[in-house]
Short mmCIF file of N, CA and C and ligand atoms in Angstrom, two decimals:
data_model
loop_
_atom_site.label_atom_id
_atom_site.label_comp_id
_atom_site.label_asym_id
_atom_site.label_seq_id
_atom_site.Cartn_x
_atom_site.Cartn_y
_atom_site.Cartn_z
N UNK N 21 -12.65 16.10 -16.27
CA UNK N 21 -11.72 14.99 -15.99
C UNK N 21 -10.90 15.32 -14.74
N UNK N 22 -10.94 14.30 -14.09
CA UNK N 22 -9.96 14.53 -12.32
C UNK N 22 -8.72 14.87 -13.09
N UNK N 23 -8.09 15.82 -11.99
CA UNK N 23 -6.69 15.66 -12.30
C UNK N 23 -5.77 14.71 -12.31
N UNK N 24 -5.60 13.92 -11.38
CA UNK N 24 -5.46 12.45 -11.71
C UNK N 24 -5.09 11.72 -12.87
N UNK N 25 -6.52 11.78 -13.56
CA UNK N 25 -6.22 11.39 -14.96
C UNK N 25 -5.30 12.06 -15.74
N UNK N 26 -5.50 13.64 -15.86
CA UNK N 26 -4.74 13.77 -17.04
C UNK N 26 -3.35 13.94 -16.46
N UNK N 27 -2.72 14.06 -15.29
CA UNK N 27 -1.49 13.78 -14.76
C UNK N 27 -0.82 12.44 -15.65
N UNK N 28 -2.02 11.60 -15.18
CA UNK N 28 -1.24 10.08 -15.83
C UNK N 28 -1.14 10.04 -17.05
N UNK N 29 -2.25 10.54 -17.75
CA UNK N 29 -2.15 10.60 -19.55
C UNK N 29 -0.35 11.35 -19.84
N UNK N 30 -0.15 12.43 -18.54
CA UNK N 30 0.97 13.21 -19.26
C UNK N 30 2.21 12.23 -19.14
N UNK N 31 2.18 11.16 -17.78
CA UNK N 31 3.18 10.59 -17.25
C UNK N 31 3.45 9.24 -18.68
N UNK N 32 2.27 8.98 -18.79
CA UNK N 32 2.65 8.23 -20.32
C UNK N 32 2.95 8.71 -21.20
N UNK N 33 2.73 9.84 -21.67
CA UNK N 33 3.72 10.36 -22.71
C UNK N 33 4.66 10.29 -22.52
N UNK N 34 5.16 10.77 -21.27
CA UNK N 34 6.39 10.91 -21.05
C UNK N 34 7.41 9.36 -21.01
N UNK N 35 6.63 8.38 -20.66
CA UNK N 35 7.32 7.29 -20.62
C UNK N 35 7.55 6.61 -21.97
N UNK N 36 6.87 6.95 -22.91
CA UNK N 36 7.25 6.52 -24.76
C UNK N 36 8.15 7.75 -24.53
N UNK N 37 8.01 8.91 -24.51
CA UNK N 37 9.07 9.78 -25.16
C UNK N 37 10.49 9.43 -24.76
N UNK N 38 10.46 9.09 -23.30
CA UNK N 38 11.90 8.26 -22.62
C UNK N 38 12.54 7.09 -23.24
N UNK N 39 11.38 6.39 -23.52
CA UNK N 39 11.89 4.95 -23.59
C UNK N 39 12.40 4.61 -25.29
N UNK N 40 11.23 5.84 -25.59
CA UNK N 40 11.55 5.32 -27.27
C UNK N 40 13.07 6.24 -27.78
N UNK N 41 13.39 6.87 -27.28
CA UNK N 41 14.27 7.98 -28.11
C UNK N 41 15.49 7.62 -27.19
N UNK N 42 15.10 7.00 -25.69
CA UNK N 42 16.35 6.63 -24.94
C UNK N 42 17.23 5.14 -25.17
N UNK N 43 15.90 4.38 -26.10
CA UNK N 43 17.06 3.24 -26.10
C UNK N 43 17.23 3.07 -27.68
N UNK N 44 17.01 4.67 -28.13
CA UNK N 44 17.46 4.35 -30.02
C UNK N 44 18.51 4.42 -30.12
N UNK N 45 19.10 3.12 -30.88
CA UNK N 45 20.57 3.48 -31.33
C UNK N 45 21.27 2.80 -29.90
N UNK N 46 20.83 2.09 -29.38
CA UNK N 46 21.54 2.06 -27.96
C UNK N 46 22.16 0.34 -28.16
N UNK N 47 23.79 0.31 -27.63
CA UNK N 47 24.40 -0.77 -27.71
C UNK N 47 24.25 -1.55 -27.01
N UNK N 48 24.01 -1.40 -25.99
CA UNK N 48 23.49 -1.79 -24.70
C UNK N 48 22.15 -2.25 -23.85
N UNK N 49 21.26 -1.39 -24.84
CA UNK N 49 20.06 -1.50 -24.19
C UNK N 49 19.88 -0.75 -22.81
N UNK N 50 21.13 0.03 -22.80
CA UNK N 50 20.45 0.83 -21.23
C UNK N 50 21.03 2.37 -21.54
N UNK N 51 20.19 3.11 -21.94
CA UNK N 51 20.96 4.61 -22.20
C UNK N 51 22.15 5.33 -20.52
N UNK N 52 21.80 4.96 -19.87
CA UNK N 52 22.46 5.37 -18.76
C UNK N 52 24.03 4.62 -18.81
N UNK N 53 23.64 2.86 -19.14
CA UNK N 53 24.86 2.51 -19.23
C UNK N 53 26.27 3.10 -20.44
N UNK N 54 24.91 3.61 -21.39
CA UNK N 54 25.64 3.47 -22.73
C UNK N 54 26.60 5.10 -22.21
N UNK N 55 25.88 6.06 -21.43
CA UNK N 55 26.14 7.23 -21.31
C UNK N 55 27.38 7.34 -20.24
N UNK N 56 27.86 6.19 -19.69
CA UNK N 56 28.59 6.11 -18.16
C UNK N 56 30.06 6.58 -19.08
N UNK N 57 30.13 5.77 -20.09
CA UNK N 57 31.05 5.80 -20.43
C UNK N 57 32.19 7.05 -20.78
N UNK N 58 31.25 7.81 -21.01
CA UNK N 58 31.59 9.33 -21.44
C UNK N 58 31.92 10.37 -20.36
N UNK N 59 31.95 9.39 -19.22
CA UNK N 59 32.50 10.45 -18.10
C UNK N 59 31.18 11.82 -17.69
N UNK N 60 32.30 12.86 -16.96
CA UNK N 60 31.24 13.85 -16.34
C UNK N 60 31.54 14.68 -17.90
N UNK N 61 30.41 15.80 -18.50
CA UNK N 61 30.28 16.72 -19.41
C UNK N 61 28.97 16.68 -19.76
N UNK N 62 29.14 17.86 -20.82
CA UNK N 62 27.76 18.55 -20.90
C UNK N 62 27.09 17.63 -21.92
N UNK N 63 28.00 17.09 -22.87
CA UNK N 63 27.05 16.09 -23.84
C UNK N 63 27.14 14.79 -23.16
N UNK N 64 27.75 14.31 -22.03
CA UNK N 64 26.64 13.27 -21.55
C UNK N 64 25.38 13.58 -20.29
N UNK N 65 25.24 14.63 -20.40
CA UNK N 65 24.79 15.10 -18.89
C UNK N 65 25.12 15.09 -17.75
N UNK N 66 26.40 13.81 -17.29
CA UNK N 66 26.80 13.62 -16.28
C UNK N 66 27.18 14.70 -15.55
N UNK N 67 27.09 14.98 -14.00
CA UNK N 67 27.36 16.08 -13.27
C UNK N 67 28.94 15.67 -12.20
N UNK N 68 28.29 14.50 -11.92
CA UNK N 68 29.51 13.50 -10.93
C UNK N 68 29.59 12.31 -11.26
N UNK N 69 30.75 11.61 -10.89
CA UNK N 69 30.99 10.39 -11.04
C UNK N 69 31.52 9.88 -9.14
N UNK N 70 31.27 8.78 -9.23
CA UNK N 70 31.60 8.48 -7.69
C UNK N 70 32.24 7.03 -7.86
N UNK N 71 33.02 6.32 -6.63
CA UNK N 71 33.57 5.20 -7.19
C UNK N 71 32.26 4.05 -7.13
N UNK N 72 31.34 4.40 -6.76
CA UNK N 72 30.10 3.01 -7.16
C UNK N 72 28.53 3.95 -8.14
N UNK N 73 28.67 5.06 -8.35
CA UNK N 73 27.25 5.74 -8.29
C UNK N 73 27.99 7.25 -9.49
N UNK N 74 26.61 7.90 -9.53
CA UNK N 74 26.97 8.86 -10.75
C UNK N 74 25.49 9.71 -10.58
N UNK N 75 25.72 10.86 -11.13
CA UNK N 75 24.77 11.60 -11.15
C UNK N 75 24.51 12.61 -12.73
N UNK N 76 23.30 12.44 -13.13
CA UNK N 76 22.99 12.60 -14.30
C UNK N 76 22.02 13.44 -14.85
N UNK N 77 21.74 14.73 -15.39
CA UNK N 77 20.90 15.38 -15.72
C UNK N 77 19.74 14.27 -16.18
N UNK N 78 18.61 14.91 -15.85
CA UNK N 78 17.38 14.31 -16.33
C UNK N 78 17.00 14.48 -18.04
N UNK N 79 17.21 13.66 -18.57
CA UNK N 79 17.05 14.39 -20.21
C UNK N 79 15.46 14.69 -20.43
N UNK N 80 14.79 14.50 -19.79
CA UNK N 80 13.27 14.97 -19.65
C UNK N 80 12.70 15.42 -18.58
N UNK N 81 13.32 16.64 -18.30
CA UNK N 81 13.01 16.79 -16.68
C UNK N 81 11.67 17.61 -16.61
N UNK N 82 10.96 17.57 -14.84
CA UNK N 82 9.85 17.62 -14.83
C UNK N 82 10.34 19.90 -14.20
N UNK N 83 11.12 19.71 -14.60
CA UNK N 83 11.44 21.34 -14.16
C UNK N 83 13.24 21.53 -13.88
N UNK N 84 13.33 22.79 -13.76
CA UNK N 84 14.94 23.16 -13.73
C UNK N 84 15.87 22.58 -12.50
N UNK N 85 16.53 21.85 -13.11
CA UNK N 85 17.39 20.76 -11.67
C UNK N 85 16.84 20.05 -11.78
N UNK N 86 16.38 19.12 -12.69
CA UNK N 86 15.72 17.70 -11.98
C UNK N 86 16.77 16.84 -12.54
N UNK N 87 17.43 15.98 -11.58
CA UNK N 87 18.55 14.78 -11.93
C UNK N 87 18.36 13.85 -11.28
N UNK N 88 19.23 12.87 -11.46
CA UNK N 88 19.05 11.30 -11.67
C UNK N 88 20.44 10.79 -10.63
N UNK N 89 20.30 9.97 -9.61
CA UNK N 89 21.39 9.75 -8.94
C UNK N 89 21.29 8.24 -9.31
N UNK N 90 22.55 7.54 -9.43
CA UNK N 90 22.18 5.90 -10.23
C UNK N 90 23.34 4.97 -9.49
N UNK N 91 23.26 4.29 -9.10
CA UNK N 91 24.66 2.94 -9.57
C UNK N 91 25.16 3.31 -10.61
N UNK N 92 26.35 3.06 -10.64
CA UNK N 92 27.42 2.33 -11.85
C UNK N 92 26.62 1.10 -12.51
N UNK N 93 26.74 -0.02 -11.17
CA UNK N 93 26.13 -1.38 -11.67
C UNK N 93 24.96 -0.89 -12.20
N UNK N 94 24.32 -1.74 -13.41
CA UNK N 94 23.28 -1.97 -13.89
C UNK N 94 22.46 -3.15 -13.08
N UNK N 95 21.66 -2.72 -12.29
CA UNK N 95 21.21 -3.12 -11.53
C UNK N 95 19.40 -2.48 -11.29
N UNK N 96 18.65 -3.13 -11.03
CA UNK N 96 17.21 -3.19 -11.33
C UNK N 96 16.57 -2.69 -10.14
N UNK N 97 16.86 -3.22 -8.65
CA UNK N 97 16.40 -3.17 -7.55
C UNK N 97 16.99 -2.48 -7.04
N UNK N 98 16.81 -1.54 -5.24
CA UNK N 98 17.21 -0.88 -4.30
C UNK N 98 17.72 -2.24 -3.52
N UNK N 99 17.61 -3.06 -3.07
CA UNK N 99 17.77 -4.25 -2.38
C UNK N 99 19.13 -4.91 -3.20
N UNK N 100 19.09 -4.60 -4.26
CA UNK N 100 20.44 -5.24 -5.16
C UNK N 100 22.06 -4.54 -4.86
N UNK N 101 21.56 -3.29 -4.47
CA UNK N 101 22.87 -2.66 -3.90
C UNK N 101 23.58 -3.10 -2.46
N UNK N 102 25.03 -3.35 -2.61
CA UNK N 102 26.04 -3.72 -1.57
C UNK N 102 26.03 -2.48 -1.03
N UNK N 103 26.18 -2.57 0.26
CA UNK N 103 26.91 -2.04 1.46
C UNK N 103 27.72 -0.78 0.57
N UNK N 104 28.29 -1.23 0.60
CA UNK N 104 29.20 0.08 -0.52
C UNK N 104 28.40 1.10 -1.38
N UNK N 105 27.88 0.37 -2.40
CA UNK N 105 27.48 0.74 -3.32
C UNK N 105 26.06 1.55 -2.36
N UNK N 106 25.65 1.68 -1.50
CA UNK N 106 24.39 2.13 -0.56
C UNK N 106 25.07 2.83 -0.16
N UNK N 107 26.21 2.77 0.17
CA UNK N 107 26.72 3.88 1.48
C UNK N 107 27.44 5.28 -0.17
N UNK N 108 27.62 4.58 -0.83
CA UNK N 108 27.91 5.92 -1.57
C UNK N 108 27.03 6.20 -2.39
N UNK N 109 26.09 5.71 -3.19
CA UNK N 109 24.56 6.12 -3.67
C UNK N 109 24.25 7.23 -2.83
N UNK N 110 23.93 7.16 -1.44
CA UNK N 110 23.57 7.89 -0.31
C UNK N 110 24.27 9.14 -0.34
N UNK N 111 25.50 8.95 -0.21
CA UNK N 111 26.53 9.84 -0.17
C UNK N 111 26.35 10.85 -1.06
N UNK N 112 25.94 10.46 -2.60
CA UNK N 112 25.80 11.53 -3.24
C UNK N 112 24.74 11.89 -3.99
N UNK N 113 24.13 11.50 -2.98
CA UNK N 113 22.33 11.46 -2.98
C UNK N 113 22.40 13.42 -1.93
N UNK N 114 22.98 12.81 -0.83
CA UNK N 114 23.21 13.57 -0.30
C UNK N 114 23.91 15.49 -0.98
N UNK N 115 25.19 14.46 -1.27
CA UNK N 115 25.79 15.96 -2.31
C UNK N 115 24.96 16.83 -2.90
N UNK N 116 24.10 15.56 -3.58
CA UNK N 116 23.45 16.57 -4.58
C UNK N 116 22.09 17.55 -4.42
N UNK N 117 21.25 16.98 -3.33
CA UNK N 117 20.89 18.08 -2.68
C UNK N 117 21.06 19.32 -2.34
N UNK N 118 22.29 18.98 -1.70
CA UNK N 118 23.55 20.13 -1.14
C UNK N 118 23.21 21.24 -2.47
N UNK N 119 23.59 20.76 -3.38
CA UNK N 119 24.07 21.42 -4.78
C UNK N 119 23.42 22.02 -5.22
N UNK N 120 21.81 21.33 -5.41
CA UNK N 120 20.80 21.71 -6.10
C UNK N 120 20.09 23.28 -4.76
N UNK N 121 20.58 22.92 -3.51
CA UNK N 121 19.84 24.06 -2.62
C UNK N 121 21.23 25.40 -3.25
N UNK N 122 22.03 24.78 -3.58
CA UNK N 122 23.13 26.14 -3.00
C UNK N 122 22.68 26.64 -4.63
N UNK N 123 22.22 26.03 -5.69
CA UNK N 123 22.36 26.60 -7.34
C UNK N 123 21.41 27.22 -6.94
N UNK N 124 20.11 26.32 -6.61
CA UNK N 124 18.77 27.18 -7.28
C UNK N 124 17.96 27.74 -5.96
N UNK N 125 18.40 28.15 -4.79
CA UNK N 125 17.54 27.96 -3.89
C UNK N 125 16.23 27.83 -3.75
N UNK N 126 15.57 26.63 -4.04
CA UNK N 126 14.35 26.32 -4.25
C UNK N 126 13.36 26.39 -2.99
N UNK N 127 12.35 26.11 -2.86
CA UNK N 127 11.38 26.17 -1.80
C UNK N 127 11.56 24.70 -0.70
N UNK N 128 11.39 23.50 -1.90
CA UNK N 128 11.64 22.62 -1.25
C UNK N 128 11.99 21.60 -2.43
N UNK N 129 12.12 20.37 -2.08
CA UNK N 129 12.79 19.18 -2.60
C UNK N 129 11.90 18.11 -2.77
N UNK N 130 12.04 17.33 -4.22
CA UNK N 130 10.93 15.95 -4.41
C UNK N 130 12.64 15.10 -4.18
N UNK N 131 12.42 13.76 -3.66
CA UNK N 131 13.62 13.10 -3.18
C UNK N 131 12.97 12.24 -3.86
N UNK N 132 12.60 10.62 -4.25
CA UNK N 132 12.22 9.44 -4.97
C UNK N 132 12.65 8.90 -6.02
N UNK N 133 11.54 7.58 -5.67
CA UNK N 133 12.39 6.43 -6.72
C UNK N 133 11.11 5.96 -7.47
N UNK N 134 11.16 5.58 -8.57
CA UNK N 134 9.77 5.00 -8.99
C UNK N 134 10.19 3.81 -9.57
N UNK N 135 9.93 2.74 -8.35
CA UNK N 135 10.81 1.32 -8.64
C UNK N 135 9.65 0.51 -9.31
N UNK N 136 10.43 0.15 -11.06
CA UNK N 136 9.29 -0.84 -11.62
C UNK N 136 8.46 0.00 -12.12
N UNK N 137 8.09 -0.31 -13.80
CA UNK N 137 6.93 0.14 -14.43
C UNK N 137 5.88 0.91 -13.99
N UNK N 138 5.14 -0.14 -13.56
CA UNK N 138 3.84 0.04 -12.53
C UNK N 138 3.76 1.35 -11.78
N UNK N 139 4.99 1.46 -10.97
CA UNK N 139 5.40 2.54 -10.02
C UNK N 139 5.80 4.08 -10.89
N UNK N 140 5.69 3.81 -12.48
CA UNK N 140 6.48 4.97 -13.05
C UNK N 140 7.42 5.18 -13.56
N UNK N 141 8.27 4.35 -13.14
CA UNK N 141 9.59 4.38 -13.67
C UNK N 141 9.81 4.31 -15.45
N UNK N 142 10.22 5.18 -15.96
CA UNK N 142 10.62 5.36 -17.12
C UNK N 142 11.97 4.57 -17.83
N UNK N 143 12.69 4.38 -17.45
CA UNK N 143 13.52 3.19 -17.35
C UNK N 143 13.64 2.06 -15.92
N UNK N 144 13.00 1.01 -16.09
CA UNK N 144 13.18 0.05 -14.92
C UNK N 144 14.45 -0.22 -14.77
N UNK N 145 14.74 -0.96 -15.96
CA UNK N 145 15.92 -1.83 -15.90
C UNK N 145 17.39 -0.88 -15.19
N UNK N 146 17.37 -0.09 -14.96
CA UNK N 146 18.51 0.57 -14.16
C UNK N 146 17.83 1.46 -13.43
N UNK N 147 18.17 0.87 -11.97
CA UNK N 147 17.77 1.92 -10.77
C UNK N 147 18.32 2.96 -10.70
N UNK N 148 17.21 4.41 -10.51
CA UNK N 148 17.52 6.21 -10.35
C UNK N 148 17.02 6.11 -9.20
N UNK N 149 17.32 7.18 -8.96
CA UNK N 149 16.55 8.09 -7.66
C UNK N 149 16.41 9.60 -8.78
N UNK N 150 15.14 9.95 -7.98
CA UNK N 150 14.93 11.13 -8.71
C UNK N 150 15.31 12.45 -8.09
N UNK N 151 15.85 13.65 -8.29
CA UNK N 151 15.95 15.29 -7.19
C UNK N 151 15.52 16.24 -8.59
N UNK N 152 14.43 16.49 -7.55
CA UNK N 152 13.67 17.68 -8.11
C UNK N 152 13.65 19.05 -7.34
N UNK N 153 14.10 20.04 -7.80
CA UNK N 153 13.73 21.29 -6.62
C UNK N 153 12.64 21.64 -7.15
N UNK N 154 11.91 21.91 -5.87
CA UNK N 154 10.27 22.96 -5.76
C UNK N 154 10.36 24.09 -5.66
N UNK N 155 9.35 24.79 -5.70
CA UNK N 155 8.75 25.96 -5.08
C UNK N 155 7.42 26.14 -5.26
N UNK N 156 7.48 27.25 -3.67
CA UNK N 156 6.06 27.55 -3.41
C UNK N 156 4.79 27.91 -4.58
N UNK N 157 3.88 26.88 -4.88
CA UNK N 157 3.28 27.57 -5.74
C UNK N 157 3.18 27.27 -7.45
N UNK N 158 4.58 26.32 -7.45
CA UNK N 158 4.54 25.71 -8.58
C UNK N 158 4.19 24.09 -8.76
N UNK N 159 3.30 23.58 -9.65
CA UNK N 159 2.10 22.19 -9.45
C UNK N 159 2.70 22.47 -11.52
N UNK N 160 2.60 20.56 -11.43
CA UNK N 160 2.97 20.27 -12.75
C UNK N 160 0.94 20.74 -13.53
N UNK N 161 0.53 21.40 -12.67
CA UNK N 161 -0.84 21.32 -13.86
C UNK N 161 -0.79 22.06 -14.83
N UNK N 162 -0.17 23.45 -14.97
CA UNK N 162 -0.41 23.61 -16.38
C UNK N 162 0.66 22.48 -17.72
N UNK N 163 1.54 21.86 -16.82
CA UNK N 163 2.25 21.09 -17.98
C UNK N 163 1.52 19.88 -18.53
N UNK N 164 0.63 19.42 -17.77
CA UNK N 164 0.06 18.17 -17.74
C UNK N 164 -1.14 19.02 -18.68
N UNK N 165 -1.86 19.97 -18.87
CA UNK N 165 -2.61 20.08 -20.25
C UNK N 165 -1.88 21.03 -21.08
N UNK N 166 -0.86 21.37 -21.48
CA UNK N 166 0.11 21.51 -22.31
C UNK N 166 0.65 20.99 -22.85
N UNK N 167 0.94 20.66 -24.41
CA UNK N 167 1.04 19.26 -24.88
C UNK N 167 2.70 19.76 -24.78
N UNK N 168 3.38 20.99 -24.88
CA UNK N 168 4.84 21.34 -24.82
C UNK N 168 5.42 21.54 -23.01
N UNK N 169 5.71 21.43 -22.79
CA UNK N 169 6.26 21.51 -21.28
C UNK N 169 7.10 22.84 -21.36
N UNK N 170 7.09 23.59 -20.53
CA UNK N 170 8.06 24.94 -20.59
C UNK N 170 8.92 24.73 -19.24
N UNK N 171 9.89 25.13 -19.99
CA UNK N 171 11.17 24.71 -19.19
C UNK N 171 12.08 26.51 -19.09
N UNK N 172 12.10 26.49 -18.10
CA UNK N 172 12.93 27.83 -17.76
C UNK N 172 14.40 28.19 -18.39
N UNK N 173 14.63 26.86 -18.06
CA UNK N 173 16.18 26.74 -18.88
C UNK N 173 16.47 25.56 -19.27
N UNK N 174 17.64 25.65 -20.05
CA UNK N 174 18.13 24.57 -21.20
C UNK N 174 18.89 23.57 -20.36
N UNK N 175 19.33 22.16 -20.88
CA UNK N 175 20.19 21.48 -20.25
C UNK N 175 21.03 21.87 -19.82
N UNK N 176 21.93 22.42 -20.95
CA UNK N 176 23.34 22.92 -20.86
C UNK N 176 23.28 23.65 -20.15
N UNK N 177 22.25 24.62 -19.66
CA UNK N 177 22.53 25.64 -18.54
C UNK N 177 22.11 24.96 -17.01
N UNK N 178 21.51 24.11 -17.33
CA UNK N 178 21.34 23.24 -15.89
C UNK N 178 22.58 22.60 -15.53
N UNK N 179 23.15 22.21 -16.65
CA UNK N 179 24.13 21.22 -16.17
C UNK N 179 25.61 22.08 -16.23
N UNK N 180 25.70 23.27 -16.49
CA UNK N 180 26.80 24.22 -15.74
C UNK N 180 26.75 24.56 -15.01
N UNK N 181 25.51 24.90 -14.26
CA UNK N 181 25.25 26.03 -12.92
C UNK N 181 25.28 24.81 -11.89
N UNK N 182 24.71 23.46 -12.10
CA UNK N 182 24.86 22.35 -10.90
C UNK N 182 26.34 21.98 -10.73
N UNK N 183 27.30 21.96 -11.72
CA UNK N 183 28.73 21.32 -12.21
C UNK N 183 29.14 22.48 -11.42
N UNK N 184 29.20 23.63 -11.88
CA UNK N 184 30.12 24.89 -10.72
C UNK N 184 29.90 24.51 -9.52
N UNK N 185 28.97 24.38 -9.33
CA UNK N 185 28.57 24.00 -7.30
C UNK N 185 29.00 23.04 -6.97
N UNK N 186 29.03 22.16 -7.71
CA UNK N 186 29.35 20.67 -7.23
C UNK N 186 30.49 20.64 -6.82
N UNK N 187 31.40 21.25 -8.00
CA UNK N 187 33.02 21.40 -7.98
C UNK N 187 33.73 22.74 -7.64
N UNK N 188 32.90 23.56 -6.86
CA UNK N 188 33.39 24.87 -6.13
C UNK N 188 34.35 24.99 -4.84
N UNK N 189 35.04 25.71 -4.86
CA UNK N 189 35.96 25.03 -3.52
C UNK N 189 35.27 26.02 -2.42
N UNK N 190 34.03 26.41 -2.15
CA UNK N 190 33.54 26.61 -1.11
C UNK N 190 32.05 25.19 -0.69
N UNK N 191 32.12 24.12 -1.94
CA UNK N 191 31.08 23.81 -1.35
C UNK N 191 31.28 22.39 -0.28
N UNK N 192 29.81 22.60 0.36
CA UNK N 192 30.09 21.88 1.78
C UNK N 192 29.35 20.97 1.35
N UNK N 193 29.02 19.67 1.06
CA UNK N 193 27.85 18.76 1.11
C UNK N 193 27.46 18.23 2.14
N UNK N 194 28.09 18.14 3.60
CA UNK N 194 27.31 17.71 4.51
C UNK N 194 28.62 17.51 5.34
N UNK N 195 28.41 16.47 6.14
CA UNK N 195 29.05 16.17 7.15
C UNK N 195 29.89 15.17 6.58
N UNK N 196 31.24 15.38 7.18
CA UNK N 196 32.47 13.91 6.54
C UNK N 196 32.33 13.08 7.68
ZN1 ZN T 6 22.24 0.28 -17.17
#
C-alpha cells in the first residue's frame, strides 16, 4: 500500500477521534469556543490570549509543540477576518514561532491551515492555523502504521515549557 494511503487512513482516524470526543458534552458546538472561556492554563490548553486571536495546545498533536493559533470570532474562513483581527492572528502567529524555536529548538517548522473538510481540517467550523516543530529525520511514518502515536511528552509539559517562553522577560518575538 502507497504511503499515501495509509497516511490518509491515519488522518481519518484522527478526524473521528477530534470531532467525536471534541464536541462531547459541548454547549456550543465548538470546543475551541467552549474552551475560550477559561482563559490561558493548563486545563484549557490555552498558551496566549490576544485582543482578537488565542493560541491553543493541540489536544491531538502530530508531535511535541504542535498548537493551534485561532480567532476569538468563531469564524469559518481566512477571508472572514478584519483588518484587525489579520493583523493580530499574524502577530501571534508570529510569537509563537518565536516560542516554539526558543523551547524546542527544532530543525524546522510546518506553518498551515487545512481550510474545510476536504482540505483536512478536523474542526471546520472555527478557523486554526496549525505550528508544528520538525526535525531532521523525523516523518509521521512510523505513526501512521502504529495504531498508538508516541508522543515524547505530555500536554502539561508542552504547555509549561511553551507558557515560560512565551511569558519570559527575555523573550523577543520579532520586530515591534
Ligand atoms: Zn468556535
Amino acid at each position: 500500500m502507497p504511503l499515501d494511503r495509509l497516511s490518509a487512513a491515519w488522518r481519518e482516524q484522527y478526524v473521528q477521534d477530534a470531532t467525536s470526543s471534541q464536541r462531547g458534552g459541548s454547549p456550543s458546538g465548538c470546543v475551541f469556543c467552549d474552551l475560550l472561556p477559561d482563559g490561558v492554563g493548563e486545563s484549557s490548553g490555552i498558551i496566549a490570549v490576544t485582543p482578537f486571536s488565542f493560541l491553543i495546545l493541540n489536544a491531538f498533536p502530530y508531535g511535541s509543540g504542535h498548537v493551534l493559533v485561532l480567532p476569538r470570532r468563531h469564524i469559518q474562513s481566512l477571508e472572514e477576518l478584519s483588518n484587525d483581527e489579520a493583523g493580530d492572528f499574524f502577530l501571534l502567529l508570529r510569537r509563537s514561532v518565536a516560542a516554539l524555536k526558543k523551547t524546542y529548538g527544532p530543525d524546522g517548522l510546518n506553518v498551515g491551515f487545512n481550510l474545510g473538510q476536504a482540505a483536512g481540517a478536523g474542526i471546520p467550523q472555527h478557523l486554526h492555523g496549525h505550528i508544528l516543530p520538525r526535525w531532521s529525520g523525523d516523518t509521521n511514518f512510523m505513526t501512521t502504521l502504529g495504531e498508538t502515536r508516541i508522543l515524547p511528552e505530555s500536554l502539561a509539559s508542552t504547555w509549561s515549557k511553551i507558557s515560560a517562553v512565551m511569558n519570559g522577560p527575555d523573550f523577543e518575538s520579532g520586530a515591534n
